[in-house]
């Protein structure tokens, strides 16, 4: 079973995503801030899903710090819109997907499954 | 008569004759000398009798008249000159012979059909008894001198016209003493000094003391190389300072070594330039402010959209979960419904706040004034908040009795107090929240004190900024939008009051605001 770490400070969103992903057959763990995410990320996850506006640091910072140190894929789930160009750059940098909020449940499951196939 | 006597008489006579002969010879000789002298003088010389008829002249004059020297006798000026000129000569002759005085006359004369100027000296000639019997004239050509004089006069007139009529001030100073030696009317107008006074001053008198060093440096530079000294302050007689561009050149007049300065009053130009410069700076500054404002607006819009999306995301996600019938877990259903309610409430509050902000910012926000019993408002809000305080085990104290009715918008006043009280309860985990109101300096001072987490000193300055949250994690946990304090401050300001905050991390905060007892005009 694929393991997902979701770093998100909004508790309601975090819990909803956990219910959705767990329901789709993944095991989801939650972290409520950047520091919490960095700490938990070493526990062998297949995917680290990151919000960007975190209270202590940005999701980018978490990604930069973890990249190369953990054997996981990375994706963002954020309300901040990005251009297609930027999405391409991110993919080059090792980000598997950039999903914008608000999301539809089916789309979220489809895209996470695609990353973890 | 004896022979000897006769002989004696004869010898005396012959001696006399001899003397006479010798005298005559002397006379002839002297006349010859005299004639040679006359002939060789470069001047023209003539004699006329009492009736202005020529008796003789020298060769030089005869040549002018194109006549044989000996044929001048018996002729008059009317035979040689135009009538008008001849009449004038005759009149001069008559006058001089009558007065018996020598006269120097500068006059016109015709030579080779050309008009020339001559200087004539006419002297009355007297006989042995002293009677005037004629006139002696000597004259010479002064056309060249006259021309030079005329040219000089003309050039001086031109020069004077340029200086007097110039729209620039001309002021010459002695290179060494720096005393003024020449001033035109325009420099008098510029400096406010009459010319006579200006010529008693020197360079140190017409410049402000503090600028004198620079002025003297420019003076020396201009003596060396000339050129323009710009923006030179000039101290007028009336004490006003004006500004001139001074274009100078070193000139020598006779023995005098001078610096001639041409002053152009640029005060008005400078004032306009300064004004333009200031306006430009103002524009740049206002442009900067606009840019900042634009940036702030963009940031605000980004934040608004982000803040709106956050509860929307949670709400939609929970809706998706609820719709999916595979989750028949009752517990999850309830949790999702709770989350949905929370997030929809959050959205409603946010939208309300944003609408309020846009009205506050556009200046369209109007208070609905009435006479408000502030004690009642405080008590009402406090009792509403008591439920929240009780939930957290906090003591809510209220001290606001015997206050006057004040002019205020009761709804907005309720909003202000509710905002501060809910914040205090939100950020306090144990202890108490106290609301107090009393008269202070013509106002009512309302303060809300808590024993909560407090605000770090470096965050207090931004506390009233839009969307500012001291700790976003805490803010989001409690459903804060980061707009409440900004709105609170604007509402207090609209009432003509002020808001203050005092806080110590770990010990609590005190928010106070004033409400004037007289309506803000």
Short mmCIF file of N, CA and C in Angstrom, two decimals, chain A residues 9-13 15-17 19-20 23 51 53 55 79-81 101-106, chain B residues 303 306 309-310 312-314 316-318 320-321 324 326-327 332 339 342-343 471-473 476:
data_model
loop_
_atom_site.label_atom_id
_atom_site.label_comp_id
_atom_site.label_asym_id
_atom_site.label_seq_id
_atom_site.Cartn_x
_atom_site.Cartn_y
_atom_site.Cartn_z
N UNK A 9 -1.70 23.03 6.82
CA UNK A 9 -2.02 23.61 8.13
C UNK A 9 -3.53 23.73 8.35
N UNK A 10 -4.33 23.72 7.29
CA UNK A 10 -5.78 23.80 7.49
C UNK A 10 -6.32 22.41 7.81
N UNK A 11 -6.74 22.30 9.03
CA UNK A 11 -7.12 20.98 9.55
C UNK A 11 -8.26 20.35 8.77
N UNK A 12 -9.29 21.15 8.43
CA UNK A 12 -10.45 20.62 7.72
C UNK A 12 -10.07 20.08 6.35
N UNK A 13 -9.22 20.85 5.64
CA UNK A 13 -8.77 20.40 4.32
C UNK A 13 -7.93 19.13 4.47
N UNK A 15 -7.90 16.87 6.77
CA UNK A 15 -8.69 15.68 7.11
C UNK A 15 -9.51 15.18 5.93
N UNK A 16 -10.05 16.15 5.14
CA UNK A 16 -10.83 15.74 3.97
C UNK A 16 -9.96 14.98 2.98
N UNK A 17 -8.74 15.51 2.75
CA UNK A 17 -7.83 14.85 1.80
C UNK A 17 -7.44 13.46 2.31
N UNK A 19 -9.27 11.49 4.21
CA UNK A 19 -10.42 10.60 4.00
C UNK A 19 -10.49 10.17 2.54
N UNK A 20 -10.30 11.13 1.65
CA UNK A 20 -10.40 10.84 0.20
C UNK A 20 -9.30 9.87 -0.24
N UNK A 23 -9.58 6.49 1.28
CA UNK A 23 -10.70 5.80 0.62
C UNK A 23 -10.29 5.25 -0.74
N UNK A 51 1.32 21.67 0.83
CA UNK A 51 0.65 22.97 0.68
C UNK A 51 1.79 24.00 0.59
N UNK A 53 1.48 27.72 1.43
CA UNK A 53 1.47 28.69 2.52
C UNK A 53 1.33 28.01 3.87
N UNK A 55 2.52 27.84 7.99
CA UNK A 55 2.77 28.88 8.99
C UNK A 55 4.25 29.14 9.29
N UNK A 79 -3.51 26.74 -3.30
CA UNK A 79 -4.49 27.69 -3.83
C UNK A 79 -3.82 28.75 -4.71
N UNK A 80 -2.47 28.75 -4.71
CA UNK A 80 -1.75 29.75 -5.51
C UNK A 80 -1.67 29.27 -6.97
N UNK A 81 -2.25 30.03 -7.89
CA UNK A 81 -2.19 29.58 -9.28
C UNK A 81 -0.78 29.78 -9.87
N UNK A 101 -6.06 24.28 -5.64
CA UNK A 101 -7.25 24.27 -4.79
C UNK A 101 -8.23 25.31 -5.31
N UNK A 102 -9.52 25.19 -5.19
CA UNK A 102 -10.17 23.94 -4.71
C UNK A 102 -10.13 22.85 -5.79
N UNK A 103 -10.12 21.60 -5.37
CA UNK A 103 -9.99 20.48 -6.32
C UNK A 103 -11.26 19.64 -6.28
N UNK A 104 -11.45 18.87 -7.34
CA UNK A 104 -12.56 17.90 -7.33
C UNK A 104 -11.97 16.57 -6.86
N UNK A 105 -12.74 15.88 -6.07
CA UNK A 105 -12.24 14.64 -5.45
C UNK A 105 -11.71 13.65 -6.49
N UNK A 106 -12.50 13.46 -7.56
CA UNK A 106 -12.13 12.48 -8.59
C UNK A 106 -10.81 12.85 -9.24
N UNK B 303 -4.18 37.74 -1.62
CA UNK B 303 -4.50 37.22 -0.29
C UNK B 303 -5.98 36.88 -0.18
N UNK B 306 -6.69 33.79 -1.97
CA UNK B 306 -6.15 32.64 -1.23
C UNK B 306 -7.00 32.34 0.00
N UNK B 309 -10.21 30.79 -0.99
CA UNK B 309 -10.07 29.42 -1.51
C UNK B 309 -9.88 28.41 -0.40
N UNK B 310 -9.23 28.85 0.70
CA UNK B 310 -8.93 27.89 1.76
C UNK B 310 -10.19 27.25 2.36
N UNK B 312 -13.10 27.31 1.05
CA UNK B 312 -13.84 26.73 -0.07
C UNK B 312 -13.32 25.33 -0.39
N UNK B 313 -11.98 25.19 -0.35
CA UNK B 313 -11.36 23.89 -0.62
C UNK B 313 -11.84 22.86 0.40
N UNK B 314 -11.78 23.24 1.67
CA UNK B 314 -12.20 22.31 2.73
C UNK B 314 -13.67 21.96 2.57
N UNK B 316 -15.60 22.13 -0.12
CA UNK B 316 -15.86 21.30 -1.29
C UNK B 316 -15.40 19.87 -1.10
N UNK B 317 -14.24 19.73 -0.45
CA UNK B 317 -13.71 18.38 -0.23
C UNK B 317 -14.66 17.57 0.65
N UNK B 318 -15.17 18.23 1.70
CA UNK B 318 -16.10 17.52 2.59
C UNK B 318 -17.42 17.24 1.90
N UNK B 320 -17.70 16.58 -1.28
CA UNK B 320 -17.38 15.41 -2.12
C UNK B 320 -17.46 14.12 -1.31
N UNK B 321 -16.92 14.19 -0.08
CA UNK B 321 -16.91 13.01 0.79
C UNK B 321 -18.35 12.60 1.12
N UNK B 324 -20.30 10.99 -1.69
CA UNK B 324 -19.86 9.64 -2.04
C UNK B 324 -20.46 8.65 -1.05
N UNK B 326 -20.20 5.66 -0.65
CA UNK B 326 -19.41 4.53 -0.15
C UNK B 326 -19.05 4.74 1.32
N UNK B 327 -19.00 6.02 1.73
CA UNK B 327 -18.68 6.30 3.13
C UNK B 327 -19.98 6.32 3.91
N UNK B 332 -17.93 9.91 10.27
CA UNK B 332 -17.29 10.75 9.25
C UNK B 332 -18.29 11.75 8.67
N UNK B 339 -17.31 20.26 9.51
CA UNK B 339 -16.26 20.98 8.76
C UNK B 339 -16.91 21.89 7.73
N UNK B 342 -18.36 24.95 9.46
CA UNK B 342 -17.27 25.84 9.87
C UNK B 342 -16.72 26.64 8.70
N UNK B 343 -16.49 25.93 7.61
CA UNK B 343 -15.85 26.59 6.48
C UNK B 343 -16.80 27.53 5.74
N UNK B 471 0.39 34.94 14.17
CA UNK B 471 0.76 33.55 13.94
C UNK B 471 -0.34 32.92 13.08
N UNK B 472 -0.07 32.80 11.77
CA UNK B 472 -1.12 32.31 10.87
C UNK B 472 -1.68 30.95 11.33
N UNK B 473 -0.83 30.11 11.91
CA UNK B 473 -1.31 28.79 12.33
C UNK B 473 -2.40 28.96 13.40
N UNK B 476 -5.55 30.56 11.81
CA UNK B 476 -6.40 29.67 11.03
C UNK B 476 -7.12 28.68 11.92
#
